[in-house]
Coordinates of C-alpha atoms in Angstrom, one line a residue:
Chain A
X1 CA 112.5 127.9 119.7
X2 CA 109.8 127.9 122.2
X3 CA 108.0 131.4 122.1
X4 CA 106.7 133.8 124.5
X5 CA 103.0 133.0 125.2
X6 CA 101.6 133.6 121.6
X7 CA 98.6 135.9 120.5
X8 CA 96.1 133.0 119.9
X9 CA 93.4 132.5 116.6
X10 CA 89.8 131.6 117.2
X11 CA 87.9 130.0 115.3
X12 CA 83.8 129.4 116.1
X13 CA 82.2 126.3 113.9
X14 CA 78.6 124.0 114.9
X15 CA 78.7 120.4 115.8
X16 CA 76.3 119.1 112.5
X17 CA 75.1 115.9 112.0
X18 CA 77.7 114.4 109.9
X19 CA 80.3 115.4 113.0
X20 CA 77.9 113.1 115.7
X21 CA 78.2 109.2 116.3
X22 CA 75.6 106.8 117.5
X23 CA 77.1 107.8 120.9
X24 CA 75.2 110.8 120.3
X25 CA 78.7 112.6 120.8
X26 CA 81.1 113.8 118.2
X27 CA 83.4 111.1 117.2
X28 CA 86.7 111.1 118.5
X29 CA 88.4 111.7 114.8
X30 CA 86.4 114.3 113.9
X31 CA 88.3 117.1 116.8
X32 CA 91.4 116.8 114.6
X33 CA 89.2 117.9 111.4
X34 CA 88.1 120.6 113.6
X35 CA 91.8 121.3 114.8
X36 CA 92.9 121.4 111.0
X37 CA 90.5 124.0 110.2
X38 CA 91.2 126.6 112.8
X39 CA 95.2 126.3 111.2
X40 CA 94.0 126.5 107.7
X41 CA 91.9 129.5 109.2
X42 CA 94.5 131.1 111.0
X43 CA 97.2 130.2 108.1
X44 CA 95.1 132.5 105.5
X45 CA 95.1 135.1 108.2
X46 CA 98.7 135.0 108.0
X47 CA 98.5 134.9 104.3
X48 CA 98.7 132.0 103.3
X49 CA 96.3 129.1 101.4
X50 CA 97.6 125.6 101.6
X51 CA 96.2 125.8 98.0
X52 CA 98.8 128.4 97.3
X53 CA 102.1 127.4 98.8
X54 CA 101.0 123.9 96.9
X55 CA 100.4 124.9 93.7
X56 CA 102.8 127.6 93.9
X57 CA 105.8 125.8 95.2
X58 CA 105.8 122.9 95.9
X59 CA 105.5 122.9 99.1
X60 CA 103.2 121.7 102.1
X61 CA 102.1 120.8 105.8
X62 CA 101.8 117.9 107.2
X63 CA 101.3 116.7 110.4
X64 CA 103.7 114.7 112.3
X65 CA 102.5 114.0 115.4
X66 CA 99.1 114.6 117.6
X67 CA 98.0 114.1 121.0
X68 CA 95.0 115.2 122.1
X69 CA 92.8 114.9 125.6
X70 CA 88.8 114.5 125.3
X71 CA 87.6 116.5 128.2
X72 CA 83.1 116.5 127.7
X73 CA 82.1 115.4 125.2
X74 CA 80.5 117.3 122.4
X75 CA 77.1 117.5 121.1
X76 CA 75.4 118.1 118.0
X77 CA 74.1 121.8 117.7
X78 CA 77.2 122.5 120.0
X79 CA 78.9 126.3 118.9
X80 CA 82.6 125.7 119.5
X81 CA 85.4 127.8 119.7
X82 CA 88.9 126.4 118.1
X83 CA 92.1 127.6 119.2
X84 CA 95.1 128.1 117.6
X85 CA 98.2 129.2 119.5
X86 CA 101.9 128.5 117.7
X87 CA 104.5 126.9 121.1
X88 CA 107.9 126.7 119.2
X89 CA 109.3 127.3 115.8
X90 CA 111.8 124.8 114.2
X91 CA 113.8 125.1 110.9
X92 CA 110.9 122.2 109.5
X93 CA 108.3 122.1 111.8
X94 CA 105.9 124.1 114.0
X95 CA 104.4 122.9 117.2
X96 CA 100.5 124.5 117.4
X97 CA 98.8 124.2 121.0
X98 CA 95.0 123.6 120.5
X99 CA 92.1 123.2 122.6
X100 CA 88.4 123.2 121.3
X101 CA 85.7 125.4 124.0
X102 CA 81.6 124.6 123.7
X103 CA 80.8 128.1 123.4
X104 CA 77.8 128.6 126.2
X105 CA 75.5 131.7 126.3
X106 CA 76.5 133.0 129.3
X107 CA 79.9 132.6 128.6
X108 CA 81.3 130.4 130.9
X109 CA 82.5 128.1 128.3
X110 CA 84.0 124.3 128.7
X111 CA 86.6 123.0 127.8
X112 CA 86.1 119.7 125.7
X113 CA 89.6 118.9 124.5
X114 CA 92.9 119.8 124.3
X115 CA 95.6 119.0 122.2
X116 CA 99.4 119.6 120.8
X117 CA 99.5 119.5 116.7
X118 CA 103.6 118.6 115.6
X119 CA 103.9 119.9 111.8
X120 CA 106.5 119.0 108.8
X121 CA 107.4 121.5 106.2
X122 CA 108.1 118.8 103.3
X123 CA 108.2 119.0 99.8
X124 CA 105.2 117.4 98.4
X125 CA 105.5 114.1 96.6
X126 CA 108.4 113.3 98.3
X127 CA 106.7 113.9 101.6
X128 CA 110.7 114.6 103.1
X129 CA 111.4 117.7 105.0
X130 CA 112.1 121.1 103.6
X131 CA 112.7 124.1 105.7
X132 CA 110.2 126.4 105.7
X133 CA 109.9 129.4 103.4
X134 CA 111.4 132.4 105.7
X135 CA 108.8 134.5 104.9
X136 CA 105.7 132.6 106.2
X137 CA 108.1 132.0 110.1
X138 CA 108.5 136.0 109.5
X139 CA 104.7 135.8 109.1
X140 CA 103.2 133.4 111.5
X141 CA 105.6 134.7 114.7
Chain B
X1 CA 98.5 97.5 136.1
X2 CA 101.5 97.2 133.8
X3 CA 101.0 93.7 131.1
X4 CA 103.2 91.8 129.8
X5 CA 104.0 91.7 126.2
X6 CA 100.4 91.3 124.9
X7 CA 99.5 89.0 121.8
X8 CA 98.9 91.4 119.4
X9 CA 95.8 91.3 117.2
X10 CA 95.7 92.1 113.7
X11 CA 92.3 93.5 111.2
X12 CA 93.0 94.2 107.6
X13 CA 91.8 97.4 105.8
X14 CA 91.9 99.5 102.5
X15 CA 92.4 102.8 101.7
X16 CA 89.6 104.0 100.0
X17 CA 89.0 107.1 97.9
X18 CA 87.6 108.7 101.4
X19 CA 90.5 108.1 103.2
X20 CA 92.8 110.4 101.1
X21 CA 93.2 114.1 100.9
X22 CA 93.9 116.6 97.8
X23 CA 97.6 116.0 99.5
X24 CA 96.9 111.9 97.6
X25 CA 97.9 110.9 101.0
X26 CA 95.5 109.5 104.5
X27 CA 94.2 112.4 105.8
X28 CA 95.3 112.2 109.7
X29 CA 92.2 112.4 111.2
X30 CA 91.3 109.0 109.5
X31 CA 94.1 106.9 111.1
X32 CA 92.0 107.3 114.2
X33 CA 89.5 106.1 112.6
X34 CA 91.6 103.2 111.4
X35 CA 92.3 102.0 115.2
X36 CA 89.1 102.4 116.1
X37 CA 87.8 100.1 113.5
X38 CA 90.6 97.2 114.6
X39 CA 89.8 98.2 118.5
X40 CA 86.1 97.2 118.1
X41 CA 87.1 93.9 116.1
X42 CA 89.0 92.9 118.2
X43 CA 86.7 93.7 121.3
X44 CA 84.5 91.6 118.8
X45 CA 87.1 88.5 119.2
X46 CA 86.6 88.8 123.0
X47 CA 82.8 88.2 123.0
X48 CA 81.2 91.3 123.0
X49 CA 80.0 93.9 120.5
X50 CA 79.9 97.7 121.4
X51 CA 76.2 97.7 120.1
X52 CA 75.1 95.3 122.7
X53 CA 77.4 96.9 125.7
X54 CA 75.3 99.9 124.9
X55 CA 72.2 98.9 125.2
X56 CA 72.2 96.2 127.7
X57 CA 74.0 97.4 129.8
X58 CA 74.2 101.5 129.5
X59 CA 78.1 101.1 129.1
X60 CA 80.1 102.4 126.4
X61 CA 83.8 102.7 126.0
X62 CA 85.0 106.7 125.4
X63 CA 88.5 107.5 124.0
X64 CA 89.6 109.9 126.5
X65 CA 93.3 110.4 125.1
X66 CA 95.1 110.0 122.0
X67 CA 98.5 110.4 120.5
X68 CA 99.7 109.3 117.2
X69 CA 102.9 109.3 115.4
X70 CA 102.8 109.8 111.5
X71 CA 106.0 108.4 110.4
X72 CA 104.9 107.4 106.7
X73 CA 102.4 108.8 104.1
X74 CA 99.1 106.3 103.4
X75 CA 98.0 106.3 99.9
X76 CA 94.7 105.2 97.5
X77 CA 94.6 101.7 97.4
X78 CA 97.0 100.8 100.3
X79 CA 96.6 97.7 102.2
X80 CA 96.7 98.3 105.7
X81 CA 97.1 96.1 108.8
X82 CA 95.9 97.8 112.5
X83 CA 97.0 96.2 115.4
X84 CA 95.7 96.4 119.1
X85 CA 97.8 95.7 122.2
X86 CA 96.6 96.0 125.2
X87 CA 99.1 97.9 127.3
X88 CA 97.6 98.9 130.6
X89 CA 94.7 98.0 132.0
X90 CA 92.7 100.0 134.9
X91 CA 89.3 99.5 137.4
X92 CA 87.8 101.8 134.5
X93 CA 90.1 102.4 131.9
X94 CA 92.7 100.3 129.5
X95 CA 95.4 101.8 127.1
X96 CA 95.7 100.2 123.8
X97 CA 99.4 100.5 121.7
X98 CA 98.5 100.6 117.8
X99 CA 100.2 100.9 114.2
X100 CA 99.1 101.1 111.4
X101 CA 101.3 98.9 108.8
X102 CA 101.4 99.5 104.8
X103 CA 101.1 95.5 103.6
X104 CA 104.2 95.0 100.9
X105 CA 104.1 91.7 98.9
X106 CA 107.6 91.0 99.6
X107 CA 106.7 91.0 103.0
X108 CA 108.9 94.4 104.0
X109 CA 105.7 96.1 105.7
X110 CA 106.1 99.5 106.8
X111 CA 105.2 101.6 109.9
X112 CA 102.5 104.3 108.5
X113 CA 101.7 105.6 112.3
X114 CA 101.5 104.2 115.9
X115 CA 100.1 105.9 118.5
X116 CA 98.7 105.2 121.9
X117 CA 95.0 105.0 122.7
X118 CA 93.5 105.7 126.2
X119 CA 89.6 104.1 126.6
X120 CA 87.9 105.6 129.5
X121 CA 84.5 102.6 130.6
X122 CA 81.5 105.3 130.7
X123 CA 77.9 105.4 131.8
X124 CA 76.5 106.0 129.0
X125 CA 73.6 109.2 129.0
X126 CA 76.1 111.3 132.2
X127 CA 79.8 109.6 130.6
X128 CA 80.6 109.0 133.9
X129 CA 83.3 106.7 134.7
X130 CA 82.2 103.6 135.6
X131 CA 84.5 100.2 136.6
X132 CA 84.3 98.0 133.5
X133 CA 82.4 94.3 134.6
X134 CA 84.5 92.0 135.4
X135 CA 83.9 89.4 133.1
X136 CA 85.0 92.1 130.0
X137 CA 88.6 92.5 132.0
X138 CA 88.5 88.5 132.1
X139 CA 87.8 88.3 128.3
X140 CA 90.1 90.5 127.2
X141 CA 93.4 89.5 129.4
Chain C
X1 CA 51.4 120.2 97.2
X2 CA 54.0 121.9 95.6
X3 CA 54.7 125.3 96.4
X4 CA 55.2 128.9 94.8
X5 CA 58.3 129.1 94.4
X6 CA 60.1 129.2 97.8
X7 CA 62.6 132.3 99.3
X8 CA 65.8 130.7 98.7
X9 CA 68.2 130.1 101.9
X10 CA 72.0 130.2 101.6
X11 CA 74.9 129.4 104.0
X12 CA 78.3 129.8 102.3
X13 CA 81.3 127.4 103.7
X14 CA 84.8 126.6 103.0
X15 CA 86.4 123.3 101.5
X16 CA 89.2 122.2 104.0
X17 CA 91.5 119.3 103.4
X18 CA 88.7 116.6 104.8
X19 CA 86.6 117.0 103.0
X20 CA 88.8 116.5 99.7
X21 CA 90.0 113.7 98.3
X22 CA 93.3 112.0 96.5
X23 CA 92.0 113.2 92.8
X24 CA 92.2 116.8 94.0
X25 CA 88.8 117.8 94.9
X26 CA 85.6 117.6 96.9
X27 CA 84.7 113.8 97.6
X28 CA 81.3 113.4 95.9
X29 CA 80.1 112.3 99.2
X30 CA 80.8 115.2 101.1
X31 CA 78.5 117.6 98.8
X32 CA 76.1 115.6 100.4
X33 CA 77.4 116.9 103.8
X34 CA 77.3 120.3 102.9
X35 CA 73.7 119.5 101.6
X36 CA 72.9 118.9 105.3
X37 CA 74.9 121.4 106.8
X38 CA 72.7 124.1 105.0
X39 CA 69.2 122.7 105.6
X40 CA 70.0 122.3 109.3
X41 CA 70.9 125.7 109.7
X42 CA 67.5 126.7 107.7
X43 CA 65.5 124.6 110.0
X44 CA 67.7 127.1 112.8
X45 CA 66.8 129.8 111.0
X46 CA 62.9 129.0 111.1
X47 CA 63.0 128.7 115.3
X48 CA 64.0 124.6 115.4
X49 CA 67.3 123.2 116.1
X50 CA 67.3 119.5 115.7
X51 CA 68.5 118.5 118.7
X52 CA 65.6 119.6 121.0
X53 CA 63.3 117.8 118.3
X54 CA 65.1 115.0 119.1
X55 CA 65.0 115.3 123.2
X56 CA 61.8 116.9 123.5
X57 CA 59.2 115.5 120.8
X58 CA 60.9 112.1 119.6
X59 CA 61.2 113.4 116.3
X60 CA 63.2 113.7 114.2
X61 CA 63.7 114.4 110.0
X62 CA 65.7 111.9 107.6
X63 CA 66.6 111.7 104.7
X64 CA 64.8 109.0 102.1
X65 CA 66.0 110.3 98.9
X66 CA 68.7 112.3 97.7
X67 CA 69.9 113.0 93.6
X68 CA 72.4 114.7 93.0
X69 CA 74.0 116.0 89.9
X70 CA 77.9 117.2 89.8
X71 CA 78.7 119.6 87.6
X72 CA 82.1 121.5 87.9
X73 CA 84.6 120.1 90.7
X74 CA 85.2 121.5 94.2
X75 CA 88.6 122.6 95.2
X76 CA 90.2 123.0 98.5
X77 CA 89.8 126.8 99.9
X78 CA 86.8 126.9 97.5
X79 CA 84.2 129.3 99.3
X80 CA 80.7 127.7 98.5
X81 CA 77.7 129.0 99.2
X82 CA 74.7 126.2 99.9
X83 CA 71.5 127.2 98.8
X84 CA 68.6 125.5 100.2
X85 CA 64.4 126.0 99.0
X86 CA 61.7 124.1 100.0
X87 CA 59.7 123.0 97.0
X88 CA 57.2 120.5 97.9
X89 CA 55.0 120.2 101.5
X90 CA 53.3 116.7 102.4
X91 CA 52.0 115.1 105.3
X92 CA 55.1 113.7 106.9
X93 CA 57.5 115.1 103.9
X94 CA 59.2 117.4 102.3
X95 CA 60.9 118.2 99.4
X96 CA 63.8 120.6 98.5
X97 CA 66.2 121.5 96.7
X98 CA 69.5 122.7 96.9
X99 CA 72.5 124.0 94.9
X100 CA 76.3 124.4 95.6
X101 CA 77.8 127.2 94.4
X102 CA 81.0 128.4 93.9
X103 CA 81.6 131.9 95.1
X104 CA 83.7 133.7 92.5
X105 CA 85.4 136.8 93.7
X106 CA 84.0 139.3 90.5
X107 CA 80.2 138.0 92.0
X108 CA 80.0 134.9 88.5
X109 CA 79.1 132.0 90.9
X110 CA 80.0 128.8 89.6
X111 CA 77.1 125.9 90.0
X112 CA 79.7 122.9 91.4
X113 CA 76.4 120.9 92.3
X114 CA 72.5 120.7 92.6
X115 CA 70.0 118.2 93.5
X116 CA 66.5 117.0 95.5
X117 CA 66.4 115.5 98.5
X118 CA 63.1 114.1 100.5
X119 CA 63.2 114.2 103.7
X120 CA 60.7 112.5 106.2
X121 CA 59.4 112.8 109.3
X122 CA 59.4 110.0 111.7
X123 CA 59.4 108.7 114.9
X124 CA 62.4 108.3 116.6
X125 CA 63.4 105.0 117.8
X126 CA 61.2 103.0 115.8
X127 CA 61.9 105.8 112.1
X128 CA 58.0 105.5 111.7
X129 CA 56.7 107.8 110.1
X130 CA 55.2 110.4 111.5
X131 CA 53.2 113.8 110.7
X132 CA 55.1 116.7 110.3
X133 CA 54.5 118.8 113.9
X134 CA 51.9 121.9 112.8
X135 CA 54.3 125.1 114.4
X136 CA 57.3 123.9 112.1
X137 CA 54.7 123.2 108.8
X138 CA 53.7 127.1 109.7
X139 CA 57.3 128.1 110.3
X140 CA 58.6 126.3 107.3
X141 CA 56.8 127.9 104.8
Chain D
X1 CA 73.5 100.9 74.9
X2 CA 71.6 99.0 77.7
X3 CA 73.1 95.8 79.1
X4 CA 71.7 92.8 79.8
X5 CA 71.1 91.5 83.2
X6 CA 74.7 92.4 84.7
X7 CA 76.3 89.3 86.8
X8 CA 76.5 91.3 90.0
X9 CA 80.0 91.7 92.2
X10 CA 79.4 91.9 96.4
X11 CA 81.5 92.8 98.9
X12 CA 81.2 92.7 102.6
X13 CA 81.7 95.7 104.9
X14 CA 80.8 96.5 108.6
X15 CA 79.4 99.4 109.9
X16 CA 81.6 101.1 112.7
X17 CA 81.0 103.7 115.1
X18 CA 82.5 106.6 112.1
X19 CA 79.7 105.6 109.7
X20 CA 76.9 106.5 112.2
X21 CA 75.7 109.7 113.3
X22 CA 73.6 111.1 117.1
X23 CA 70.3 109.5 115.8
X24 CA 72.2 105.9 116.2
X25 CA 71.7 105.5 112.7
X26 CA 73.9 105.2 109.4
X27 CA 74.5 109.2 108.7
X28 CA 73.1 109.0 105.2
X29 CA 76.0 110.3 103.5
X30 CA 77.9 107.5 103.9
X31 CA 75.9 104.9 102.1
X32 CA 77.7 106.8 99.3
X33 CA 81.5 105.6 100.8
X34 CA 79.8 102.1 100.8
X35 CA 79.1 102.3 97.2
X36 CA 82.3 104.0 95.9
X37 CA 84.3 101.3 98.0
X38 CA 82.0 98.3 96.3
X39 CA 82.6 100.3 92.9
X40 CA 86.5 100.4 93.3
X41 CA 86.6 96.4 94.5
X42 CA 84.7 95.7 91.5
X43 CA 87.4 97.5 89.1
X44 CA 89.8 96.0 90.9
X45 CA 88.3 92.4 90.1
X46 CA 88.7 93.4 86.7
X47 CA 91.9 93.8 86.9
X48 CA 92.2 98.0 87.3
X49 CA 93.4 99.9 90.4
X50 CA 92.1 103.5 90.5
X51 CA 95.7 104.1 91.6
X52 CA 97.3 102.7 88.4
X53 CA 94.8 104.5 86.3
X54 CA 95.3 107.8 87.5
X55 CA 99.0 107.5 88.0
X56 CA 99.7 105.8 84.4
X57 CA 97.4 106.9 81.9
X58 CA 96.0 110.2 84.1
X59 CA 92.6 109.5 83.6
X60 CA 90.1 108.8 86.7
X61 CA 86.2 108.0 86.5
X62 CA 84.2 110.8 88.8
X63 CA 81.0 110.7 89.8
X64 CA 78.3 113.3 88.3
X65 CA 75.0 111.4 89.0
X66 CA 73.5 109.8 91.9
X67 CA 70.2 109.0 92.8
X68 CA 69.8 107.1 96.2
X69 CA 66.6 106.0 98.0
X70 CA 66.8 104.9 101.7
X71 CA 64.7 101.9 102.7
X72 CA 65.8 101.4 106.6
X73 CA 68.1 102.4 109.1
X74 CA 71.4 101.1 109.0
X75 CA 73.1 100.5 112.7
X76 CA 76.6 100.2 115.0
X77 CA 78.1 96.5 114.2
X78 CA 75.4 95.6 111.2
X79 CA 76.6 93.7 108.4
X80 CA 76.2 95.1 105.2
X81 CA 76.4 93.5 100.9
X82 CA 77.1 96.0 98.7
X83 CA 76.1 95.0 95.6
X84 CA 77.7 96.7 91.7
X85 CA 76.0 95.8 88.4
X86 CA 77.0 97.7 85.5
X87 CA 73.1 98.8 84.0
X88 CA 74.5 101.1 80.9
X89 CA 78.0 101.8 78.9
X90 CA 78.6 105.1 76.9
X91 CA 81.5 106.3 75.5
X92 CA 82.8 108.6 78.0
X93 CA 80.2 107.3 81.0
X94 CA 79.1 104.1 82.7
X95 CA 76.1 103.5 84.6
X96 CA 75.4 101.6 87.8
X97 CA 73.1 100.1 90.2
X98 CA 73.8 99.5 93.8
X99 CA 72.5 98.2 96.8
X100 CA 73.4 98.0 100.3
X101 CA 71.2 94.7 102.1
X102 CA 71.9 93.9 105.9
X103 CA 73.1 90.4 106.3
X104 CA 71.0 89.2 108.2
X105 CA 72.3 85.3 110.0
X106 CA 68.9 84.1 108.9
X107 CA 69.9 84.9 104.9
X108 CA 66.5 87.0 104.9
X109 CA 68.1 90.1 103.7
X110 CA 67.1 93.8 104.4
X111 CA 67.7 96.1 101.4
X112 CA 68.7 99.6 103.5
X113 CA 69.1 101.3 100.6
X114 CA 69.8 101.4 96.6
X115 CA 70.4 104.1 94.2
X116 CA 71.9 104.6 90.8
X117 CA 75.3 106.2 89.9
X118 CA 76.5 107.8 86.9
X119 CA 80.3 107.7 86.1
X120 CA 82.3 109.5 83.4
X121 CA 85.5 108.8 82.7
X122 CA 87.5 112.3 82.8
X123 CA 90.5 113.3 82.5
X124 CA 92.3 114.9 85.2
X125 CA 93.2 118.1 85.4
X126 CA 91.3 119.5 83.4
X127 CA 88.0 116.8 84.3
X128 CA 87.3 116.8 80.6
X129 CA 85.4 114.1 79.7
X130 CA 87.1 111.5 78.0
X131 CA 86.7 108.1 75.9
X132 CA 87.0 104.9 78.0
X133 CA 90.5 102.9 77.3
X134 CA 89.1 100.2 75.0
X135 CA 90.6 97.6 77.1
X136 CA 89.1 99.0 80.5
X137 CA 85.5 98.5 78.6
X138 CA 86.1 95.0 77.3
X139 CA 86.9 94.0 81.4
X140 CA 84.6 95.2 82.6
X141 CA 81.7 93.8 80.7

């Protein structure tokens, strides 16, 4: 179902040398790393660690679709806020809207990238779709 | 303009430890690395190295939009074919369709991921859009 | 010169999916990323950002030698303390001892990896050795 | 035991955007990725895939020590030869010398980085040292 505007989770992170490329900016694939970190921390605030899901239940979340628009380049030493908003919940999948914003000291944050990530719940090993455990569904909404 | 079905460029690559994650599969962001390698090699077959573009002309190509669907997990040691097909050409942008296929010895390749990448031509430094140099446009079509 | 036991800088970081590999542990090269993040934050506490050094002075620090011993595997969701201790200062180089320790809730941290990194001060572009600017030398000791 | 000068295995690879950083050169940790790729391909020429070792035997090789010296920066589009030479064989460990050389068209290759990697054979899961299987020892020497 489509959800009412979701409370947004935020995670701040720093751009390090490892994230940049020879064009002097953050390499495009690395925004998906930033997005993943924020989703993991968001899930942790709901009381679930991914390691725990994996070892206790043999269940994992995998990304099935990702789309991302790059608005402005991010640079070394930038401080970036990455947001997570749950926008759609299915029986075996979640849709999440994410943004990366450069934190500017005067408060006028700048949008660097935004995208939509679709997550599927799967049985580890086979990677077959699996219903999202009820208590997780209840926690995250 | 939209192009007639493009001749497809292919590049084979191997999955190494660095590409995988603790779920035992290729980490989702790393498919964008694979796609980038193939685009770079495709451009090289057209006679352009990105380093040369960058230093001689102050021009670069940056990704402005990426969308990707993950169909099957890729695993350590997999041999993967990454394809590049130019699907749309604008004055300052290109749209490219890409696939990653697992090369199976019996010839029945399996689709692992496919996506669409929009590339913008920019002036390095400012990252302002710039017309794609004419000779590049002629070479790649 | 060799320095008296240095006050140790510490930076905490989390292990994410991107850091792990199919063996279920942090990929060995990624500890060098962790070490670099901590060195950058240590330098920042001294009042220098690397971007500023780069753009204002055309000077940069590059790693000339790295040695690292892996003591225990790090895993997804681990919280890791990375330390930085300046152990030797030359005219154009620094030697830094670093450790990565798993933060265990009961306080009995476990050594995951330790190493020594030699940093050279260079002129960007040519990568020729350059004396470390005096005020940086004064700040970091 | 220490070995007679080993026949050297070579693997060529290309530097892509993902490998570089904002200093315009290959990020220092990424040479360890290059080294790992070459060791994996070397092992493959001996008839062993790491995935096979892992799933069939529950055995894996992990890096216990790495030391590397960076001689010259590598840049985007560089073609690099990575070498593997087995220099010491123990019951549960191997020592390997590796180099990364820039392939220059006129044949005067340039040393970019060289190092020594110590590999331990372990039982996956526990990461306890394990004797290297005899047929592997025979194959690699």
